Amino acid sequence: MIVMKFGGSSVANAERIRHVAEIVKRQTPEKPVLVLSAMGDTTDHLLAAADLALRDGTVSVGIIEELHRNTLRDLGLGEKALGEVEPLLAELRSLLTGISLIKELSGKTKDYLVSFGERLSVRIAAAYLNVFKIKARALDAWDAGFLSDSNFTAAELDAESWDRIPKALSPLLEKGVLPVVTGFIAKDRQGSITTLGRGGSDLSATMIAAAMQAAEAQVWKDVDGILTADPRLVKAAKPVETVTYEEAAELAYFGAQVLHPRAMQPCIKTGTTVRVKNSYNPEAPGTRIIGALGKKAGPVRAITSRKNVTLVDIVSTRMLGQYGFLAEVFAAFAAHKLSVDMVASSEVSISLTLDAVHDLGKLKKDLSKIADVEIKTGKAIVTIIGDVRRSSEILQRAFGVCVLLGLQVQMVSQGASKVNISFIVNDTQAGEVVTALHRCFFEPLE
Ligand code: ASP
Ligand code: MG
């Protein structure tokens, strides 16, 4: 069997749901399990409604009700589907009324609230698949075996889920029923609804695929898989054929918004293939994410960049060989609750980067007792994701490019994750560097 996951934009309206049904129909011989997100921006709308109830005491669910009712109507779904959707909408309204009266919104209530998005979308999609002559059944995650801890808004799945999921889903598949499962949500042992964190339905899909020993977990998007660079920066960006789980996770952290970084975890355990597919181009092979690449793979998988980065250069004013310098520097960052991205250090100096959103005035004052501190704004991190066993080759070629561009590289680090080499340049140069690196690694000379 396979798992097919469709995100919010893929099920945003009646037309998109029809399109999903077409794609699923073609793959029914492979016994798919479907995992869906909430329709469109429903999760955001639910959170906004909660906020409004909390602050103004207003219950406003118009957009959400309208979207789901219109979709039911546009799909030509009858009384039966309406009978499944209306009680959920009524429950949602009561919950928001409750929030507006109590003026309290705990993580637990928030998870209960956003769960309506996925619970509504699977019911509508399953009803439509049935009309479309595919025997389908909507399942809430807890009826599909998902059990989590009680860490509301960012729950971890309980190990028991590995047995519970096949127990719940296999009998349905044997009867020729296509399960349509809510992504993103679960229940804890007390029976409270939890969520796996924003974007968590990728993890729901990979968890089902791993637990069911599926042939693959397909994550359907609206791009041709993972791309070699941001297509807005690099016209020649193209889909990556194959990447490792580690490279895919690294890409997710570095802003290629393709998969949830945690989504790879279950499939790493079982070696299950994850495939990113394009719902606008279903014939394209997409990107395959697997354990290890063959010998013929090139050294680099993709190039990303992140702008608006601040570089902090710290040079110790004490004598060489004094211990505790790095510890004191990190303690200062921790005291100001500043999260650091890149680090490069020597015995007496350290350079760090962080997102430009922070005010670093107080930090600078604290650190000035032990070091000279220079804060440089307007920087960008350029990251090369690839096979770091070939780092010498990658660095040589990458810095060759920088020399040609006449660029000064301001800091370099090679991630311990073994797949990422990052360096800092000026914000204004980021686009040029990424384009030139892409040409160097991905565009063979004709
Ligand atoms: N609907 C949830 C969100 O928007 C989960 C997901 O889409 O994966 O975060
Ligand atoms: Mg979503």
GROMACS .gro file of C-alpha atoms and ligand atoms in nm:
model
  456
    1MET     CA    1   0.000   0.000   0.000
    2ILE     CA    2   0.095   0.366  -0.018
    3VAL     CA    3   0.013   0.681   0.178
    4MET     CA    4  -0.091   0.996  -0.009
    5LYS     CA    5  -0.087   1.325   0.183
    6PHE     CA    6  -0.248   1.643   0.051
    7GLY     CA    7  -0.191   1.975   0.228
    8GLY     CA    8  -0.428   2.266   0.284
    9SER     CA    9  -0.389   2.430  -0.058
   10SER     CA   10  -0.451   2.096  -0.235
   11VAL     CA   11  -0.793   2.069  -0.068
   12ALA     CA   12  -0.868   2.441  -0.054
   13ASN     CA   13  -1.201   2.427  -0.244
   14ALA     CA   14  -1.436   2.202  -0.442
   15GLU     CA   15  -1.228   2.222  -0.758
   16ARG     CA   16  -0.909   2.119  -0.579
   17ILE     CA   17  -1.087   1.831  -0.400
   18ARG     CA   18  -1.215   1.704  -0.737
   19HIS     CA   19  -0.860   1.715  -0.863
   20VAL     CA   20  -0.737   1.518  -0.562
   21ALA     CA   21  -1.004   1.256  -0.629
   22GLU     CA   22  -0.878   1.218  -0.988
   23ILE     CA   23  -0.522   1.165  -0.867
   24VAL     CA   24  -0.631   0.918  -0.601
   25LYS     CA   25  -0.850   0.725  -0.845
   26ARG     CA   26  -0.550   0.656  -1.069
   27GLN     CA   27  -0.366   0.504  -0.774
   28THR     CA   28  -0.645   0.294  -0.618
   29PRO     CA   29  -0.475  -0.032  -0.728
   30GLU     CA   30  -0.191   0.060  -0.491
   31LYS     CA   31  -0.433   0.063  -0.193
   32PRO     CA   32  -0.376   0.420  -0.078
   33VAL     CA   33  -0.441   0.564   0.265
   34LEU     CA   34  -0.519   0.934   0.236
   35VAL     CA   35  -0.399   1.193   0.488
   36LEU     CA   36  -0.542   1.544   0.464
   37SER     CA   37  -0.479   1.886   0.616
   38ALA     CA   38  -0.749   2.138   0.692
   39MET     CA   39  -0.894   2.314   0.385
   40GLY     CA   40  -0.691   2.616   0.271
   41ASP     CA   41  -0.607   2.851   0.557
   42THR     CA   42  -0.866   2.705   0.792
   43THR     CA   43  -0.613   2.643   1.074
   44ASP     CA   44  -0.512   3.011   1.065
   45HIS     CA   45  -0.877   3.117   1.055
   46LEU     CA   46  -0.956   2.898   1.356
   47LEU     CA   47  -0.670   3.050   1.553
   48ALA     CA   48  -0.781   3.400   1.452
   49ALA     CA   49  -1.137   3.321   1.565
   50ALA     CA   50  -1.005   3.203   1.901
   51ASP     CA   51  -0.806   3.521   1.938
   52LEU     CA   52  -1.111   3.733   1.867
   53ALA     CA   53  -1.325   3.537   2.113
   54LEU     CA   54  -1.055   3.578   2.375
   55ARG     CA   55  -0.993   3.950   2.326
   56ASP     CA   56  -1.329   4.091   2.216
   57GLY     CA   57  -1.567   3.821   2.330
   58THR     CA   58  -1.688   3.796   1.969
   59VAL     CA   59  -1.778   3.462   1.809
   60SER     CA   60  -1.695   3.485   1.442
   61VAL     CA   61  -1.686   3.166   1.237
   62GLY     CA   62  -1.847   3.298   0.920
   63ILE     CA   63  -1.551   3.235   0.689
   64ILE     CA   64  -1.505   2.881   0.816
   65GLU     CA   65  -1.873   2.786   0.797
   66GLU     CA   66  -1.909   2.938   0.453
   67LEU     CA   67  -1.605   2.763   0.309
   68HIS     CA   68  -1.717   2.420   0.424
   69ARG     CA   69  -2.086   2.464   0.337
   70ASN     CA   70  -2.004   2.609  -0.007
   71THR     CA   71  -1.766   2.325  -0.077
   72LEU     CA   72  -2.028   2.066   0.015
   73ARG     CA   73  -2.273   2.238  -0.218
   74ASP     CA   74  -2.022   2.282  -0.503
   75LEU     CA   75  -1.931   1.915  -0.482
   76GLY     CA   76  -2.300   1.826  -0.504
   77LEU     CA   77  -2.293   1.641  -0.173
   78GLY     CA   78  -2.626   1.565  -0.013
   79GLU     CA   79  -2.792   1.526   0.326
   80LYS     CA   80  -2.562   1.255   0.450
   81ALA     CA   81  -2.246   1.462   0.421
   82LEU     CA   82  -2.425   1.764   0.563
   83GLY     CA   83  -2.525   1.548   0.858
   84GLU     CA   84  -2.159   1.485   0.934
   85VAL     CA   85  -2.040   1.842   0.886
   86GLU     CA   86  -2.314   2.044   1.059
   87PRO     CA   87  -2.270   1.889   1.406
   88LEU     CA   88  -1.898   1.968   1.392
   89LEU     CA   89  -1.968   2.329   1.292
   90ALA     CA   90  -2.219   2.355   1.579
   91GLU     CA   91  -1.966   2.212   1.825
   92LEU     CA   92  -1.705   2.459   1.699
   93ARG     CA   93  -1.944   2.748   1.756
   94SER     CA   94  -2.015   2.632   2.112
   95LEU     CA   95  -1.647   2.599   2.185
   96LEU     CA   96  -1.579   2.954   2.062
   97THR     CA   97  -1.872   3.080   2.270
   98GLY     CA   98  -1.713   2.906   2.567
   99ILE     CA   99  -1.379   3.075   2.500
  100SER     CA  100  -1.551   3.413   2.461
  101LEU     CA  101  -1.718   3.371   2.801
  102ILE     CA  102  -1.433   3.222   3.001
  103LYS     CA  103  -1.172   3.437   2.825
  104GLU     CA  104  -0.917   3.163   2.857
  105LEU     CA  105  -0.733   2.970   2.588
  106SER     CA  106  -0.501   2.696   2.708
  107GLY     CA  107  -0.289   2.481   2.477
  108LYS     CA  108  -0.538   2.203   2.536
  109THR     CA  109  -0.833   2.415   2.424
  110LYS     CA  110  -0.635   2.547   2.127
  111ASP     CA  111  -0.566   2.193   2.005
  112TYR     CA  112  -0.931   2.095   2.048
  113LEU     CA  113  -1.023   2.406   1.849
  114VAL     CA  114  -0.786   2.365   1.553
  115SER     CA  115  -0.873   1.994   1.527
  116PHE     CA  116  -1.202   2.096   1.363
  117GLY     CA  117  -1.016   2.194   1.046
  118GLU     CA  118  -0.888   1.846   0.972
  119ARG     CA  119  -1.202   1.672   1.103
  120LEU     CA  120  -1.413   1.875   0.860
  121SER     CA  121  -1.186   1.830   0.559
  122VAL     CA  122  -1.166   1.448   0.580
  123ARG     CA  123  -1.544   1.417   0.606
  124ILE     CA  124  -1.604   1.630   0.300
  125ALA     CA  125  -1.333   1.458   0.097
  126ALA     CA  126  -1.447   1.106   0.193
  127ALA     CA  127  -1.807   1.191   0.106
  128TYR     CA  128  -1.697   1.317  -0.234
  129LEU     CA  129  -1.477   1.011  -0.301
  130ASN     CA  130  -1.781   0.792  -0.234
  131VAL     CA  131  -1.985   0.986  -0.489
  132PHE     CA  132  -1.686   0.948  -0.719
  133LYS     CA  133  -1.724   0.568  -0.683
  134ILE     CA  134  -1.429   0.517  -0.452
  135LYS     CA  135  -1.526   0.338  -0.132
  136ALA     CA  136  -1.378   0.573   0.130
  137ARG     CA  137  -1.418   0.632   0.502
  138ALA     CA  138  -1.327   0.943   0.702
  139LEU     CA  139  -1.128   0.867   1.016
  140ASP     CA  140  -1.019   1.093   1.298
  141ALA     CA  141  -0.655   1.029   1.386
  142TRP     CA  142  -0.747   0.858   1.715
  143ASP     CA  143  -0.965   0.610   1.525
  144ALA     CA  144  -0.666   0.544   1.299
  145GLY     CA  145  -0.440   0.449   1.592
  146PHE     CA  146  -0.269   0.781   1.670
  147LEU     CA  147  -0.176   0.817   2.038
  148SER     CA  148   0.040   1.106   2.163
  149ASP     CA  149   0.178   1.254   2.484
  150SER     CA  150   0.000   1.552   2.642
  151ASN     CA  151   0.238   1.820   2.522
  152PHE     CA  152  -0.040   2.031   2.372
  153THR     CA  153   0.033   2.224   2.049
  154ALA     CA  154   0.354   2.024   1.993
  155ALA     CA  155   0.276   1.666   2.094
  156GLU     CA  156   0.504   1.371   2.027
  157LEU     CA  157   0.355   1.045   1.909
  158ASP     CA  158   0.355   0.759   2.159
  159ALA     CA  159   0.547   0.445   2.057
  160GLU     CA  160   0.224   0.247   2.089
  161SER     CA  161   0.103   0.416   1.772
  162TRP     CA  162   0.333   0.185   1.576
  163ASP     CA  163   0.106  -0.113   1.659
  164ARG     CA  164  -0.222   0.070   1.684
  165ILE     CA  165  -0.212   0.223   1.336
  166PRO     CA  166  -0.188  -0.104   1.136
  167LYS     CA  167  -0.447  -0.260   1.368
  168ALA     CA  168  -0.687   0.020   1.284
  169LEU     CA  169  -0.618   0.057   0.912
  170SER     CA  170  -0.535  -0.292   0.780
  171PRO     CA  171  -0.888  -0.433   0.825
  172LEU     CA  172  -1.027  -0.140   0.623
  173LEU     CA  173  -0.775  -0.188   0.341
  174GLU     CA  174  -0.856  -0.560   0.334
  175LYS     CA  175  -1.222  -0.474   0.282
  176GLY     CA  176  -1.126  -0.248  -0.006
  177VAL     CA  177  -1.206   0.069   0.187
  178LEU     CA  178  -0.988   0.376   0.140
  179PRO     CA  179  -0.921   0.540   0.479
  180VAL     CA  180  -0.917   0.923   0.474
  181VAL     CA  181  -0.730   1.020   0.789
  182THR     CA  182  -0.695   1.360   0.958
  183GLY     CA  183  -0.336   1.486   0.956
  184PHE     CA  184  -0.192   1.702   1.234
  185ILE     CA  185  -0.401   1.575   1.527
  186ALA     CA  186  -0.399   1.292   1.782
  187LYS     CA  187  -0.530   1.214   2.131
  188ASP     CA  188  -0.341   1.160   2.454
  189ARG     CA  189  -0.408   0.879   2.707
  190GLN     CA  190  -0.666   1.092   2.887
  191GLY     CA  191  -0.862   1.123   2.563
  192SER     CA  192  -0.782   1.492   2.506
  193ILE     CA  193  -0.718   1.608   2.151
  194THR     CA  194  -0.358   1.712   2.078
  195THR     CA  195  -0.174   1.847   1.773
  196LEU     CA  196   0.170   1.764   1.637
  197GLY     CA  197   0.270   2.127   1.569
  198ARG     CA  198   0.199   2.347   1.267
  199GLY     CA  199   0.255   2.166   0.939
  200GLY     CA  200   0.229   1.839   1.134
  201SER     CA  201   0.021   1.647   0.882
  202ASP     CA  202   0.340   1.554   0.695
  203LEU     CA  203   0.440   1.367   1.009
  204SER     CA  204   0.098   1.200   1.029
  205ALA     CA  205   0.150   1.069   0.676
  206THR     CA  206   0.505   0.944   0.723
  207MET     CA  207   0.404   0.781   1.053
  208ILE     CA  208   0.126   0.585   0.884
  209ALA     CA  209   0.359   0.486   0.599
  210ALA     CA  210   0.631   0.368   0.836
  211ALA     CA  211   0.394   0.184   1.070
  212MET     CA  212   0.214   0.013   0.779
  213GLN     CA  213   0.542  -0.068   0.600
  214ALA     CA  214   0.406   0.115   0.299
  215ALA     CA  215   0.583   0.114  -0.037
  216GLU     CA  216   0.608   0.490  -0.002
  217ALA     CA  217   0.471   0.803   0.162
  218GLN     CA  218   0.372   1.051  -0.106
  219VAL     CA  219   0.351   1.414  -0.001
  220TRP     CA  220   0.160   1.604  -0.270
  221LYS     CA  221   0.248   1.971  -0.319
  222ASP     CA  222   0.213   2.231  -0.591
  223VAL     CA  223   0.578   2.222  -0.701
  224ASP     CA  224   0.774   1.949  -0.879
  225GLY     CA  225   0.935   1.822  -0.559
  226ILE     CA  226   1.232   1.965  -0.376
  227LEU     CA  227   1.409   2.218  -0.597
  228THR     CA  228   1.783   2.279  -0.635
  229ALA     CA  229   1.727   2.647  -0.542
  230ASP     CA  230   1.450   2.897  -0.481
  231PRO     CA  231   1.297   2.943  -0.829
  232ARG     CA  232   1.233   3.311  -0.750
  233LEU     CA  233   1.609   3.358  -0.725
  234VAL     CA  234   1.735   3.107  -0.980
  235LYS     CA  235   1.546   3.061  -1.306
  236ALA     CA  236   1.728   2.736  -1.382
  237ALA     CA  237   1.624   2.575  -1.051
  238LYS     CA  238   1.506   2.220  -1.113
  239PRO     CA  239   1.366   1.931  -0.908
  240VAL     CA  240   1.615   1.722  -0.716
  241GLU     CA  241   1.573   1.357  -0.814
  242THR     CA  242   1.685   1.198  -0.488
  243VAL     CA  243   1.797   1.323  -0.147
  244THR     CA  244   1.869   1.154   0.184
  245TYR     CA  245   1.643   1.195   0.487
  246GLU     CA  246   1.912   1.407   0.655
  247GLU     CA  247   1.945   1.636   0.354
  248ALA     CA  248   1.568   1.677   0.331
  249ALA     CA  249   1.542   1.760   0.702
  250GLU     CA  250   1.826   2.010   0.669
  251LEU     CA  251   1.655   2.171   0.370
  252ALA     CA  252   1.337   2.202   0.571
  253TYR     CA  253   1.523   2.385   0.850
  254PHE     CA  254   1.688   2.615   0.599
  255GLY     CA  255   1.366   2.744   0.460
  256ALA     CA  256   1.291   2.528   0.155
  257GLN     CA  257   0.934   2.489   0.277
  258VAL     CA  258   0.883   2.145   0.140
  259LEU     CA  259   0.843   1.912   0.434
  260HIS     CA  260   0.811   1.944   0.807
  261PRO     CA  261   1.160   1.882   0.951
  262ARG     CA  262   1.028   1.617   1.191
  263ALA     CA  263   0.840   1.437   0.917
  264MET     CA  264   1.140   1.227   0.820
  265GLN     CA  265   1.175   1.065   1.163
  266PRO     CA  266   0.941   0.763   1.133
  267CYS     CA  267   1.063   0.676   0.785
  268ILE     CA  268   1.430   0.693   0.893
  269LYS     CA  269   1.350   0.412   1.138
  270THR     CA  270   1.202   0.185   0.873
  271GLY     CA  271   1.378   0.304   0.558
  272THR     CA  272   1.043   0.387   0.397
  273THR     CA  273   1.069   0.606   0.087
  274VAL     CA  274   0.913   0.951   0.105
  275ARG     CA  275   0.823   1.108  -0.227
  276VAL     CA  276   0.733   1.471  -0.291
  277LYS     CA  277   0.492   1.495  -0.585
  278ASN     CA  278   0.330   1.782  -0.774
  279SER     CA  279  -0.050   1.772  -0.790
  280TYR     CA  280  -0.042   2.008  -1.090
  281ASN     CA  281   0.193   1.769  -1.270
  282PRO     CA  282   0.111   1.419  -1.142
  283GLU     CA  283   0.313   1.241  -1.412
  284ALA     CA  284   0.641   1.399  -1.298
  285PRO     CA  285   0.845   1.166  -1.076
  286GLY     CA  286   0.894   1.427  -0.801
  287THR     CA  287   1.171   1.401  -0.543
  288ARG     CA  288   1.251   1.070  -0.376
  289ILE     CA  289   1.378   1.085  -0.016
  290ILE     CA  290   1.567   0.775   0.093
  291GLY     CA  291   1.837   0.650   0.332
  292ALA     CA  292   2.149   0.665   0.116
  293LEU     CA  293   2.234   0.777  -0.235
  294GLY     CA  294   2.423   0.578  -0.497
  295LYS     CA  295   2.781   0.646  -0.601
  296LYS     CA  296   2.677   0.843  -0.908
  297ALA     CA  297   2.508   1.121  -0.709
  298GLY     CA  298   2.671   1.464  -0.741
  299PRO     CA  299   2.824   1.636  -0.438
  300VAL     CA  300   2.550   1.899  -0.395
  301ARG     CA  301   2.174   1.857  -0.364
  302ALA     CA  302   2.050   2.214  -0.325
  303ILE     CA  303   2.152   2.571  -0.244
  304THR     CA  304   1.947   2.794  -0.015
  305SER     CA  305   1.986   3.137   0.134
  306ARG     CA  306   1.838   3.333   0.419
  307LYS     CA  307   1.848   3.710   0.435
  308ASN     CA  308   1.815   3.955   0.723
  309VAL     CA  309   2.080   3.794   0.935
  310THR     CA  310   2.293   3.971   1.195
  311LEU     CA  311   2.654   3.873   1.251
  312VAL     CA  312   2.809   3.919   1.595
  313ASP     CA  313   3.190   3.919   1.615
  314ILE     CA  314   3.326   3.873   1.965
  315VAL     CA  315   3.697   3.889   2.045
  316SER     CA  316   3.817   3.816   2.397
  317THR     CA  317   4.005   4.094   2.574
  318ARG     CA  318   4.163   3.845   2.813
  319MET     CA  319   4.480   3.648   2.780
  320LEU     CA  320   4.513   3.354   2.547
  321GLY     CA  321   4.442   3.019   2.707
  322GLN     CA  322   4.196   3.143   2.967
  323TYR     CA  323   3.924   2.887   2.996
  324GLY     CA  324   3.554   2.964   3.017
  325PHE     CA  325   3.541   3.232   2.747
  326LEU     CA  326   3.302   3.046   2.516
  327ALA     CA  327   3.092   2.938   2.814
  328GLU     CA  328   3.055   3.300   2.925
  329VAL     CA  329   2.960   3.412   2.576
  330PHE     CA  330   2.692   3.146   2.544
  331ALA     CA  331   2.566   3.219   2.894
  332ALA     CA  332   2.512   3.581   2.791
  333PHE     CA  333   2.312   3.475   2.487
  334ALA     CA  334   2.107   3.238   2.701
  335ALA     CA  335   2.044   3.507   2.962
  336HIS     CA  336   1.898   3.730   2.690
  337LYS     CA  337   1.704   3.436   2.542
  338LEU     CA  338   1.876   3.477   2.206
  339SER     CA  339   1.882   3.175   1.981
  340VAL     CA  340   2.195   3.146   1.770
  341ASP     CA  341   2.208   2.994   1.421
  342MET     CA  342   2.564   2.968   1.295
  343VAL     CA  343   2.879   2.958   1.504
  344ALA     CA  344   3.248   2.971   1.418
  345SER     CA  345   3.514   3.009   1.682
  346SER     CA  346   3.880   3.014   1.776
  347GLU     CA  347   4.026   3.014   2.124
  348VAL     CA  348   3.988   3.389   2.169
  349SER     CA  349   3.718   3.486   1.926
  350ILE     CA  350   3.378   3.373   1.821
  351SER     CA  351   3.139   3.476   1.546
  352LEU     CA  352   2.770   3.400   1.567
  353THR     CA  353   2.464   3.476   1.361
  354LEU     CA  354   2.105   3.537   1.456
  355ASP     CA  355   1.789   3.660   1.287
  356ALA     CA  356   1.783   4.038   1.264
  357VAL     CA  357   1.468   4.071   1.475
  358HIS     CA  358   1.649   4.100   1.808
  359ASP     CA  359   1.766   4.410   1.988
  360LEU     CA  360   2.125   4.334   2.083
  361GLY     CA  361   2.206   4.648   2.283
  362LYS     CA  362   2.190   4.483   2.627
  363LEU     CA  363   2.381   4.179   2.509
  364LYS     CA  364   2.659   4.398   2.374
  365LYS     CA  365   2.681   4.582   2.706
  366ASP     CA  366   2.709   4.254   2.900
  367LEU     CA  367   2.965   4.102   2.670
  368SER     CA  368   3.179   4.417   2.661
  369LYS     CA  369   3.306   4.324   3.009
  370ILE     CA  370   3.501   4.033   2.859
  371ALA     CA  371   3.534   4.107   2.490
  372ASP     CA  372   3.529   4.350   2.201
  373VAL     CA  373   3.194   4.311   2.033
  374GLU     CA  374   3.104   4.415   1.682
  375ILE     CA  375   2.750   4.379   1.549
  376LYS     CA  376   2.705   4.370   1.172
  377THR     CA  377   2.358   4.377   1.023
  378GLY     CA  378   2.239   4.319   0.667
  379LYS     CA  379   2.395   3.979   0.619
  380ALA     CA  380   2.272   3.662   0.450
  381ILE     CA  381   2.347   3.295   0.513
  382VAL     CA  382   2.411   3.093   0.199
  383THR     CA  383   2.382   2.719   0.261
  384ILE     CA  384   2.496   2.435   0.042
  385ILE     CA  385   2.322   2.107   0.121
  386GLY     CA  386   2.515   1.808  -0.001
  387ASP     CA  387   2.750   1.526   0.073
  388VAL     CA  388   2.994   1.663   0.327
  389ARG     CA  389   3.221   1.361   0.278
  390ARG     CA  390   3.305   1.560  -0.034
  391SER     CA  391   3.336   1.890   0.152
  392SER     CA  392   3.685   1.969   0.020
  393GLU     CA  393   3.560   1.952  -0.336
  394ILE     CA  394   3.247   2.151  -0.251
  395LEU     CA  395   3.444   2.420  -0.065
  396GLN     CA  396   3.702   2.450  -0.340
  397ARG     CA  397   3.439   2.496  -0.609
  398ALA     CA  398   3.220   2.724  -0.396
  399PHE     CA  399   3.505   2.954  -0.299
  400GLY     CA  400   3.628   2.952  -0.657
  401VAL     CA  401   3.290   3.103  -0.741
  402CYS     CA  402   3.329   3.363  -0.465
  403VAL     CA  403   3.674   3.459  -0.593
  404LEU     CA  404   3.533   3.505  -0.942
  405LEU     CA  405   3.258   3.728  -0.804
  406GLY     CA  406   3.516   3.925  -0.603
  407LEU     CA  407   3.325   3.849  -0.284
  408GLN     CA  408   3.450   3.854   0.068
  409VAL     CA  409   3.317   3.555   0.259
  410GLN     CA  410   3.270   3.669   0.619
  411MET     CA  411   3.226   3.345   0.809
  412VAL     CA  412   3.212   2.976   0.728
  413SER     CA  413   3.075   2.678   0.913
  414GLN     CA  414   3.021   2.316   0.833
  415GLY     CA  415   2.729   2.163   1.018
  416ALA     CA  416   2.787   1.856   1.230
  417SER     CA  417   2.482   1.710   1.059
  418LYS     CA  418   2.726   1.622   0.781
  419VAL     CA  419   2.514   1.771   0.510
  420ASN     CA  420   2.539   2.148   0.538
  421ILE     CA  421   2.810   2.401   0.457
  422SER     CA  422   2.710   2.761   0.530
  423PHE     CA  423   2.878   3.095   0.486
  424ILE     CA  424   2.794   3.459   0.536
  425VAL     CA  425   2.791   3.729   0.270
  426ASN     CA  426   2.624   4.070   0.248
  427ASP     CA  427   2.247   4.062   0.203
  428THR     CA  428   2.272   4.245  -0.126
  429GLN     CA  429   2.499   3.976  -0.271
  430ALA     CA  430   2.295   3.670  -0.172
  431GLY     CA  431   2.101   3.639  -0.498
  432GLU     CA  432   2.412   3.672  -0.709
  433VAL     CA  433   2.604   3.411  -0.507
  434VAL     CA  434   2.322   3.156  -0.511
  435THR     CA  435   2.278   3.200  -0.886
  436ALA     CA  436   2.651   3.158  -0.950
  437LEU     CA  437   2.679   2.855  -0.721
  438HIS     CA  438   2.379   2.699  -0.892
  439ARG     CA  439   2.547   2.747  -1.227
  440CYS     CA  440   2.865   2.591  -1.092
  441PHE     CA  441   2.703   2.280  -0.942
  442PHE     CA  442   2.389   2.220  -1.150
  443GLU     CA  443   2.421   2.377  -1.494
  444PRO     CA  444   2.671   2.183  -1.702
  445LEU     CA  445   2.853   2.387  -1.964
  446GLU     CA  446   2.717   2.314  -2.309
  447ASP     N1  447  -0.350   2.232   0.917
  447ASP     C1  448  -0.230   2.231   0.996
  447ASP     C2  449  -0.151   2.359   0.972
  447ASP     O1  450  -0.193   2.441   0.892
  447ASP     C3  451  -0.146   2.110   0.972
  447ASP     C4  452  -0.087   2.100   0.833
  447ASP     O2  453  -0.129   2.167   0.740
  447ASP     O3  454   0.002   2.017   0.816
  447ASP     O4  455  -0.050   2.377   1.032
  448MG      MG  456  -0.241   2.398   0.667
   0.00000   0.00000   0.00000
